[in-house]
Tab-separated table of C-alpha atoms in Angstrom:
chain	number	residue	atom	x	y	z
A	214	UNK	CA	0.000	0.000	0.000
A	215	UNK	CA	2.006	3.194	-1.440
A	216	UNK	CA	2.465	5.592	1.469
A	217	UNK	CA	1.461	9.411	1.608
A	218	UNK	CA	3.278	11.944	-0.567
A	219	UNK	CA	2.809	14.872	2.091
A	220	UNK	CA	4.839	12.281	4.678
A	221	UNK	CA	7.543	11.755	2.467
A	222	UNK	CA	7.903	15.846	2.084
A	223	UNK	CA	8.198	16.600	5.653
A	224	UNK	CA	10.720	13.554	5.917
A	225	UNK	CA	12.549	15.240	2.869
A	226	UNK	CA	12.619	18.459	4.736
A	227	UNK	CA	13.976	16.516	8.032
A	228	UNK	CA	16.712	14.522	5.771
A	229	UNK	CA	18.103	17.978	4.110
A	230	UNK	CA	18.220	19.644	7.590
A	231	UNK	CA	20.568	17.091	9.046
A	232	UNK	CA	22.908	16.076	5.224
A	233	UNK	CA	25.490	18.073	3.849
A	234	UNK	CA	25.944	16.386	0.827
A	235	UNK	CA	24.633	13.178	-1.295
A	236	UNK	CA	23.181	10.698	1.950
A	237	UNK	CA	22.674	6.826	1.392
A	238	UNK	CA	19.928	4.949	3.557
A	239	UNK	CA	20.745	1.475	3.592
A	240	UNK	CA	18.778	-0.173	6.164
A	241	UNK	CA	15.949	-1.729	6.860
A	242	UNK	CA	14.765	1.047	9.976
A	243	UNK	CA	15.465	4.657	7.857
A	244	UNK	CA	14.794	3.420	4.356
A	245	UNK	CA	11.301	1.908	5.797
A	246	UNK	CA	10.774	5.603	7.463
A	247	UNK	CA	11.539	7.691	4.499
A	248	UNK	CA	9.267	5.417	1.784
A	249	UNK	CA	6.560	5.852	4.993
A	250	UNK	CA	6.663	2.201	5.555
A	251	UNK	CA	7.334	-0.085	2.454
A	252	UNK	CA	8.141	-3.876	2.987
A	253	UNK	CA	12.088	-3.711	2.801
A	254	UNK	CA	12.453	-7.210	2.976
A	255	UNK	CA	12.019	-10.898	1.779
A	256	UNK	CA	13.527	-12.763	4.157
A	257	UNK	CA	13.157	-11.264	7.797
A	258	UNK	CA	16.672	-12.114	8.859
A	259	UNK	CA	18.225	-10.652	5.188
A	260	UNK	CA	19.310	-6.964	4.251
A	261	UNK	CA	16.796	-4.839	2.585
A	262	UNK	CA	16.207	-4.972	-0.983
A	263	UNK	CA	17.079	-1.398	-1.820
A	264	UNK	CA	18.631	1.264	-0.722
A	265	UNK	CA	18.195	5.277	-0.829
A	266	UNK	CA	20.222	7.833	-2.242
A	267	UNK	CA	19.479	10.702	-1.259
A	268	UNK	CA	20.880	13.538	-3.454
A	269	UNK	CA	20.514	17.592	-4.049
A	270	UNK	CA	18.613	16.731	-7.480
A	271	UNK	CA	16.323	14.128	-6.331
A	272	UNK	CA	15.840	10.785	-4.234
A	273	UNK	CA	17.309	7.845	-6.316
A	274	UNK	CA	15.974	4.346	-5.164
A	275	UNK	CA	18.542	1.361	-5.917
A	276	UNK	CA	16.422	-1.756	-6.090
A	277	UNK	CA	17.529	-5.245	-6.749
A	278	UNK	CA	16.061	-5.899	-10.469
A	279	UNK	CA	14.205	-9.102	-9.455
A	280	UNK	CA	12.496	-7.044	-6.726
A	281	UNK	CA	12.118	-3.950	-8.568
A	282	UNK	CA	8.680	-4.515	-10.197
A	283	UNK	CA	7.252	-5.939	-7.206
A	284	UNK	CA	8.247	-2.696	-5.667
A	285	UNK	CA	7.079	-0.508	-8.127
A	286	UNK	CA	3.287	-1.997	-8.119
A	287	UNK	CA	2.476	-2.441	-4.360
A	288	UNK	CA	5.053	-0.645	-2.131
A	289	UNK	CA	5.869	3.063	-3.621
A	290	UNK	CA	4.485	6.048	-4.385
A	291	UNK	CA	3.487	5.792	-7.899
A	292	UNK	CA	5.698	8.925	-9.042
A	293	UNK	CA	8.726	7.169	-7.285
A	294	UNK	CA	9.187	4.520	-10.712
A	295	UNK	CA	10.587	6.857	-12.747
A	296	UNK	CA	13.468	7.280	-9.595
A	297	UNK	CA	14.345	3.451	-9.552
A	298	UNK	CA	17.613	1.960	-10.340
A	299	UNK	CA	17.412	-1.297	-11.424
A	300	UNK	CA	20.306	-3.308	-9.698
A	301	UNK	CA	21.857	-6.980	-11.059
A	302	UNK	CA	21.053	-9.757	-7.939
A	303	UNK	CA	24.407	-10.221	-7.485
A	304	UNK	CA	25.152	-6.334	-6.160
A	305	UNK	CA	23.396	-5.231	-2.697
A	306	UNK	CA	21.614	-2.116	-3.089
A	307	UNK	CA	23.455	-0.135	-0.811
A	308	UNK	CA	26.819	-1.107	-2.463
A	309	UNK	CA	25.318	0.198	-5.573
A	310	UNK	CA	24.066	3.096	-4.365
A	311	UNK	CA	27.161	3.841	-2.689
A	312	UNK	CA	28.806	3.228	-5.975
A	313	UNK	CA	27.028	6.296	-7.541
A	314	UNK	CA	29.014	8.676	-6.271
A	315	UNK	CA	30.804	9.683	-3.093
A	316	UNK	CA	27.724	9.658	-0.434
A	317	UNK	CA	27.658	9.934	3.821
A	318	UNK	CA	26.378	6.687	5.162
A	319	UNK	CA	23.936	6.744	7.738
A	320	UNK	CA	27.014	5.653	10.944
A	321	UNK	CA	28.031	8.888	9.724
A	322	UNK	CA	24.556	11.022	10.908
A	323	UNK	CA	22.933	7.624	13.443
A	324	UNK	CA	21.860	10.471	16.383
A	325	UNK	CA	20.631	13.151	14.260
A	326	UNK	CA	18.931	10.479	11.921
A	327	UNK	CA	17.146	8.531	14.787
A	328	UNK	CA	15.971	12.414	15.849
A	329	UNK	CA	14.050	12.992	12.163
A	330	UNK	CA	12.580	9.833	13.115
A	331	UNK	CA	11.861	9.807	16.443
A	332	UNK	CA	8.766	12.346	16.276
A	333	UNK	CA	6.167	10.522	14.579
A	334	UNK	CA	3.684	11.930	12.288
A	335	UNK	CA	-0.210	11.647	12.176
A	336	UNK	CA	-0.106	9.456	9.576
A	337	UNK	CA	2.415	7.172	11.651
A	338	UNK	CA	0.593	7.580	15.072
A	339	UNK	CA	-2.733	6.533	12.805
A	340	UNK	CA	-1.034	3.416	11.265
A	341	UNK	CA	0.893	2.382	15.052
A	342	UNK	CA	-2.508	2.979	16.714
A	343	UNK	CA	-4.167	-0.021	14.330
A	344	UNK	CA	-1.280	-1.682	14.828
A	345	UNK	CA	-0.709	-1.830	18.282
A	346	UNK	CA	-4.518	-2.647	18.626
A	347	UNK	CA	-4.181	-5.536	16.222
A	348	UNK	CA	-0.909	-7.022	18.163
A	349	UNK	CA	-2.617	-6.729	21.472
A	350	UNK	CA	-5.946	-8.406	19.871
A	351	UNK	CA	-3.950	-11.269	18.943
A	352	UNK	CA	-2.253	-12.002	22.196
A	353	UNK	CA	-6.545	-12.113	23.645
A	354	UNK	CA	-7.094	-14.253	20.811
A	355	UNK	CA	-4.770	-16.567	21.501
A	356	UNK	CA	-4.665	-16.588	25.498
A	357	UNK	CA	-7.724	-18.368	26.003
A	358	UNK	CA	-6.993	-21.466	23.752
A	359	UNK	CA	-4.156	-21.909	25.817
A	360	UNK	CA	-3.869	-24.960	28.670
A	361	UNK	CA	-1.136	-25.529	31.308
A	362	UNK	CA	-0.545	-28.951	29.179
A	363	UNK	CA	0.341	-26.426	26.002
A	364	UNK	CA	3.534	-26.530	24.832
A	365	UNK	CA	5.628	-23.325	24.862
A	366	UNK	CA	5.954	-24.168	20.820
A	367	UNK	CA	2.265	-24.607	19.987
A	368	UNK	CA	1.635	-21.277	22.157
A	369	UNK	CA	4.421	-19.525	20.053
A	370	UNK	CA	2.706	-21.243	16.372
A	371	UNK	CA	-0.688	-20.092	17.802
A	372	UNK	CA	0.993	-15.808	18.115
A	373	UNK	CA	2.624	-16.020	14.791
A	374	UNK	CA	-0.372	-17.284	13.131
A	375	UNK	CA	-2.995	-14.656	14.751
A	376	UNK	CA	-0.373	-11.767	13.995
A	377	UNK	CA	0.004	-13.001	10.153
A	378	UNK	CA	-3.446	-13.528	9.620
A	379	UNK	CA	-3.779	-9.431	10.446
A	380	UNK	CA	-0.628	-8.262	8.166
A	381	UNK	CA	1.682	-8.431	11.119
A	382	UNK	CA	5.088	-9.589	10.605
A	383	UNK	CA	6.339	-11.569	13.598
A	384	UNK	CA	10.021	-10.355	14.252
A	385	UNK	CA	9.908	-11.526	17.866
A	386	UNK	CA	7.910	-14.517	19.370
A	387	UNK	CA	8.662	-15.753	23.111
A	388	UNK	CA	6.838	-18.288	25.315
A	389	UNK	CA	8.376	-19.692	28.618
A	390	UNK	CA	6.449	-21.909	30.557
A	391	UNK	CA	6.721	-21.877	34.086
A	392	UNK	CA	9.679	-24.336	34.198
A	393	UNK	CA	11.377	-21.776	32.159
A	394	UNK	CA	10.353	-18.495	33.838
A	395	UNK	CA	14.761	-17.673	34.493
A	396	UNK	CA	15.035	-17.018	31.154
A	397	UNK	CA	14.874	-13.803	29.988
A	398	UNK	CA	14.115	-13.959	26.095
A	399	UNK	CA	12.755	-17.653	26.227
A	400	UNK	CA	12.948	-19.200	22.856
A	401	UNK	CA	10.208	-21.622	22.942
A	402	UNK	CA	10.547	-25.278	23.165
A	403	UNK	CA	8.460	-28.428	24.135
A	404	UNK	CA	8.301	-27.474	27.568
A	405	UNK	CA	4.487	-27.048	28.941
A	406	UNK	CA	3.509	-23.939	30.021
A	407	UNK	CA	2.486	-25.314	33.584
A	408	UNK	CA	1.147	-22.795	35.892
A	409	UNK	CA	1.953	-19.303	34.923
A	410	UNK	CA	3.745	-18.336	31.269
A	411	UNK	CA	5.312	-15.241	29.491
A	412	UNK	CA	4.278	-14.006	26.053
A	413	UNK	CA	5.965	-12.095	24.006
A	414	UNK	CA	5.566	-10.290	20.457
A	415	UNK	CA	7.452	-8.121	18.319
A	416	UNK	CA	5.672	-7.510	15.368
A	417	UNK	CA	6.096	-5.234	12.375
A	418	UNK	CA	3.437	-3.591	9.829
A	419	UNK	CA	4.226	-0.903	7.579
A	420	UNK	CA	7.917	-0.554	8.904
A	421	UNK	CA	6.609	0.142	12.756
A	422	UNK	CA	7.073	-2.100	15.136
A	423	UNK	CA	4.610	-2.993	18.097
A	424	UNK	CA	6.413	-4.663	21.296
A	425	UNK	CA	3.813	-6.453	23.934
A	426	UNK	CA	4.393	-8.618	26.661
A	427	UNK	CA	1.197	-10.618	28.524
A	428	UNK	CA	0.896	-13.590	31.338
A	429	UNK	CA	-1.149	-16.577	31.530
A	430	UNK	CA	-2.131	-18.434	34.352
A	431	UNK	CA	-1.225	-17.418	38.121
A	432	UNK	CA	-0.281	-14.153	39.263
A	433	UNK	CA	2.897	-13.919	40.778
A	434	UNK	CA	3.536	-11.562	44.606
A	435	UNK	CA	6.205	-9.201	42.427
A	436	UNK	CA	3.512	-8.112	39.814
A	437	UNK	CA	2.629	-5.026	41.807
A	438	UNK	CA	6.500	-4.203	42.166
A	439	UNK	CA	6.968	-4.426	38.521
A	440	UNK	CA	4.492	-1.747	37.361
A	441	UNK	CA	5.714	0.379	39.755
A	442	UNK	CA	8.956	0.187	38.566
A	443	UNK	CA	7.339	0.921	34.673
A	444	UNK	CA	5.625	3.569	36.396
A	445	UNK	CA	8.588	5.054	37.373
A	446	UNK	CA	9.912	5.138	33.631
A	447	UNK	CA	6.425	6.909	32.129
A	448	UNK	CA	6.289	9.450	34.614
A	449	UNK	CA	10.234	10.311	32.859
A	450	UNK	CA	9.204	9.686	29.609
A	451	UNK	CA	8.444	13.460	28.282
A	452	UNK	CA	8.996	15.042	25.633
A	453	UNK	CA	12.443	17.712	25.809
A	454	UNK	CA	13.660	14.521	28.872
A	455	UNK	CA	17.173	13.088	28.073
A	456	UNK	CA	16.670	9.443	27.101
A	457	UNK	CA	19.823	8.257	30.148
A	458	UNK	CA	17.946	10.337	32.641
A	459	UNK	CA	14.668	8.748	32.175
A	460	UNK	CA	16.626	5.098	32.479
A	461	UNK	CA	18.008	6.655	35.460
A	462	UNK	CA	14.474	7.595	37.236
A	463	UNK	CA	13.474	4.331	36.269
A	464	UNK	CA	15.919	2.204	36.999
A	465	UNK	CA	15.931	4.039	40.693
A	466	UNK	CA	12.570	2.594	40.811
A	467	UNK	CA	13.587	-1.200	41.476
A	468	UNK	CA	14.865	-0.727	44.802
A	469	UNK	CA	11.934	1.561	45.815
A	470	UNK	CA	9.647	-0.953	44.834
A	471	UNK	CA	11.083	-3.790	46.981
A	472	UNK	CA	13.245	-5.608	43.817
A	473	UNK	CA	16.924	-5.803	44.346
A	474	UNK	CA	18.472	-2.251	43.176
A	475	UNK	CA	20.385	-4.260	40.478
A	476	UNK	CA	17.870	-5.877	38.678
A	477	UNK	CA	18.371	-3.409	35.855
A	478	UNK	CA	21.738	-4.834	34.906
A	479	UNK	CA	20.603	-8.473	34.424
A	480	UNK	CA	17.965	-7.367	31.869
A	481	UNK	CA	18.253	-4.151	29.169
A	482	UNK	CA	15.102	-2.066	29.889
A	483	UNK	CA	13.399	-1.065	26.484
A	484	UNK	CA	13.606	2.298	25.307
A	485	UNK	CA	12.616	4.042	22.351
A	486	UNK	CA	10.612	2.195	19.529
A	487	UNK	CA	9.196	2.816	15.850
A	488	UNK	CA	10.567	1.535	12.661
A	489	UNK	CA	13.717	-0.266	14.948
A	490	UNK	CA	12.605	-2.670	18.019
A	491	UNK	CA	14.476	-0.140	20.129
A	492	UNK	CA	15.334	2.947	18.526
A	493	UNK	CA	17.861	3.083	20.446
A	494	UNK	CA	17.924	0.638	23.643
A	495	UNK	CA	18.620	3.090	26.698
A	496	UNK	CA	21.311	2.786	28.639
A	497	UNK	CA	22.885	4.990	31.442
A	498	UNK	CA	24.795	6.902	28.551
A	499	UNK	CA	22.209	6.923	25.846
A	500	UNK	CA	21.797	11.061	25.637
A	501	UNK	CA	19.253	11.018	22.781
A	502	UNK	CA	16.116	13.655	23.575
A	503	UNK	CA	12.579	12.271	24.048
A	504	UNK	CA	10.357	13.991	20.853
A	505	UNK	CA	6.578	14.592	20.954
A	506	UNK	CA	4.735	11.990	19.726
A	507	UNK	CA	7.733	9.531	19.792
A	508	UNK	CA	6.694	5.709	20.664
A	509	UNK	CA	8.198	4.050	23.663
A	510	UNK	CA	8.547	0.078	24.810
A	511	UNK	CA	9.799	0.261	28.003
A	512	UNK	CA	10.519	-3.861	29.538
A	513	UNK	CA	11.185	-3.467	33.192
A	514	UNK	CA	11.264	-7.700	34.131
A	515	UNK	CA	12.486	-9.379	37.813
A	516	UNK	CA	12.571	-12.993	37.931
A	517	UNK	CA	9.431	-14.211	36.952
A	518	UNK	CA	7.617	-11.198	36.080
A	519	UNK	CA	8.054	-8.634	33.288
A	520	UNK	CA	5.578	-5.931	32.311
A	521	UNK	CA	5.737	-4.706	28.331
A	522	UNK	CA	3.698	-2.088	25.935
A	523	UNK	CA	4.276	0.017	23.265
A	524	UNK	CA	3.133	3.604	24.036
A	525	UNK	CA	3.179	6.742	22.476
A	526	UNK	CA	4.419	9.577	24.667
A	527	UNK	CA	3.601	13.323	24.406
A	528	UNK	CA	2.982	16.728	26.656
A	529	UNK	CA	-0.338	15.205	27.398
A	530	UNK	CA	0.499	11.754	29.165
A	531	UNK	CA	1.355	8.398	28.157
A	532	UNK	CA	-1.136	6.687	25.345
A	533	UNK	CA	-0.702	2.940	25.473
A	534	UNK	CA	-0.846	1.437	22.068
A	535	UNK	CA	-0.909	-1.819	22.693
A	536	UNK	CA	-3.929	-1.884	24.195
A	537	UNK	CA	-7.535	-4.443	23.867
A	538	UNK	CA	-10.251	-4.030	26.502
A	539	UNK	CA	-10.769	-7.371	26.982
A	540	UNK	CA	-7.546	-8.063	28.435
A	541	UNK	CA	-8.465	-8.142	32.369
A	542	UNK	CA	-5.987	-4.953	33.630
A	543	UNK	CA	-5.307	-3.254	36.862
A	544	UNK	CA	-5.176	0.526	37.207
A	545	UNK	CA	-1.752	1.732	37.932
A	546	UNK	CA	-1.001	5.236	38.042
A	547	UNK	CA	-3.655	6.185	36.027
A	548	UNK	CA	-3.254	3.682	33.284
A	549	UNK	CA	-5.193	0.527	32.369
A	550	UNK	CA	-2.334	-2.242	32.670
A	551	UNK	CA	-2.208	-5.668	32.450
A	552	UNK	CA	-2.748	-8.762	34.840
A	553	UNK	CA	-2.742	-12.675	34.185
A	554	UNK	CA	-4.808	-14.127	31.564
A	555	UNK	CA	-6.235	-16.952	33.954
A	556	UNK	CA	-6.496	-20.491	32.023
């Protein structure tokens, strides 16, 4: 589905503001922003399929040739054909692009390029809102099919097939099982899911990416701890905030809460999200500025219990994305959050 024309000019006008001189986008995150959310890929763990150039008389789009038509008909903007450079299999994109001339590459301008993207534009914020609503809808769908005799992998083919079946590519699916609850990104096996399990989806539509993590089963005594800890890192999260002082306020939060004050370093904590899973993951000396209307995934976790959303954040408050009413939720500092999915 081609993208909108009057995105692409304000992303034009944020490209030129940051580039001195011919810029190449080569990957999948800032070529996916600029074309307002085109399929860059074929295979989810492969380079994308063309590459940006972005130039003082015009965008030129280096496409591999066997992908070039596909393109053309269902991903860009229709006056965008005339711009493509056809490139032979054997060449990647970006090499070719590269190639044209001499060009910055995006290590070159990372901070000030995550920036133009960071703020996201009503367009975006329309298309992450159906998203997000979408990703969350499948994790309901799926929870109540679910038995403590599941396995972890029929849990995990059960979320991949409810996220493809609404357009949704599954970058990220996790299931542990009670037996299995140490593990922080739990690859699923055979393993049931026993009394209490984790669920976890990264999934990407139009180049944004929604991050959501649910429970099934029991509740667990930290729970409460946990959200206060998130808590901790919305009330931060505001627009003009430095990204390694709102890890700081929240990471603060784990000893307040009861949790052992160094939980934060057995676990990275989320950050920043969009067109990149974390755009960037926060750290204590990540200095990047929070933008209006910039999405969020923030994954405070504890053994055994994690708490996960994607959110949009602005002057107003916190907007959780990743949001379906029928999830049962607990109100936590003023915001509908999540509890166990019973079986």
């Amino acid at each position: 589905m081609p993208g909108s024309l009057a995105d692409r000019q304000e992303k034009q006008r944020r490209i030129e503001a940051l580039r001195d001189g011919p810029l190449v986008l080569a990957s999948h995150e800032a070529v996916s922003w600029y074309l307002d959310g085109i399929r860059t890929h074929v295979s989810l763990a492969g380079p994308p399929v063309l590459s940006v150039r972005v130039d003082d008389d015009g965008d030129r789009i280096f496409a591999a040739e066997n992908e070039a038509d596909r393109l053309i008909a269902e991903e860009l903007l229709p006056q965008d054909a005339a711009r493509v450079v056809r490139v032979p299999w054997v060449m990647p994109p970006s090499a070719a692009a590269e190639a044209a001339g001499a060009a910055a590459t995006e290590a070159s301008v990372a901070s000030a390029l995550r920036a133009a993207r960071a703020s996201l534009l009503p367009g975006e914020r329309a298309r992450y809102r159906a998203l997000g609503c979408d990703a969350a809808e499948a994790l309901t769908e799926v929870a109540p099919s679910l038995r403590p005799e599941t396995t972890e992998r029929h849990a995990a083919a059960a979320l991949a097939a409810a996220l493809v079946e609404r357009g949704i590519d599954p970058l990220v699916v996790l299931v542990a099982g009670a037996s299995r609850l140490v593990h922080r990104h739990p690859l699923p096996t055979g393993a049931a899911l026993g009394r209490r399990a984790m669920l976890v989806v990264c999934g990407r539509r139009r180049g944004l990416i929604a991050n959501a993590t649910r429970w099934i089963g029991d509740g667990d005594p930290a729970d409460e701890a946990i959200l206060r800890v998130e808590s901790a890192f919305f009330g931060a999260s505001r627009p003009g905030a430095r990204l390694d002082e709102v890890f700081a306020a929240g990471t603060a939060a784990y000893a307040t809460a009861g949790l052992s004050a160094d939980e934060w370093r057995r676990h990275h904590q989320g950050g920043p999200t969009g067109y990149a899973g974390r755009d960037p993951r926060a750290t204590p000396e990540t200095t990047d500025i929070l933008h209006e209307y910039q999405a969020l995934a923030w994954n405070p976790t504890a053994p055994g219990v994690k708490v996960e959303d994607t959110v949009l954040t602005s002057a107003s408050g916190i907007e959780v994305l990743t949001a379906d009413p029928r999830w049962p939720t607990t109100m936590h500092g003023g915001l509908a959050r999540p509890v166990a999915h019973p079986f």
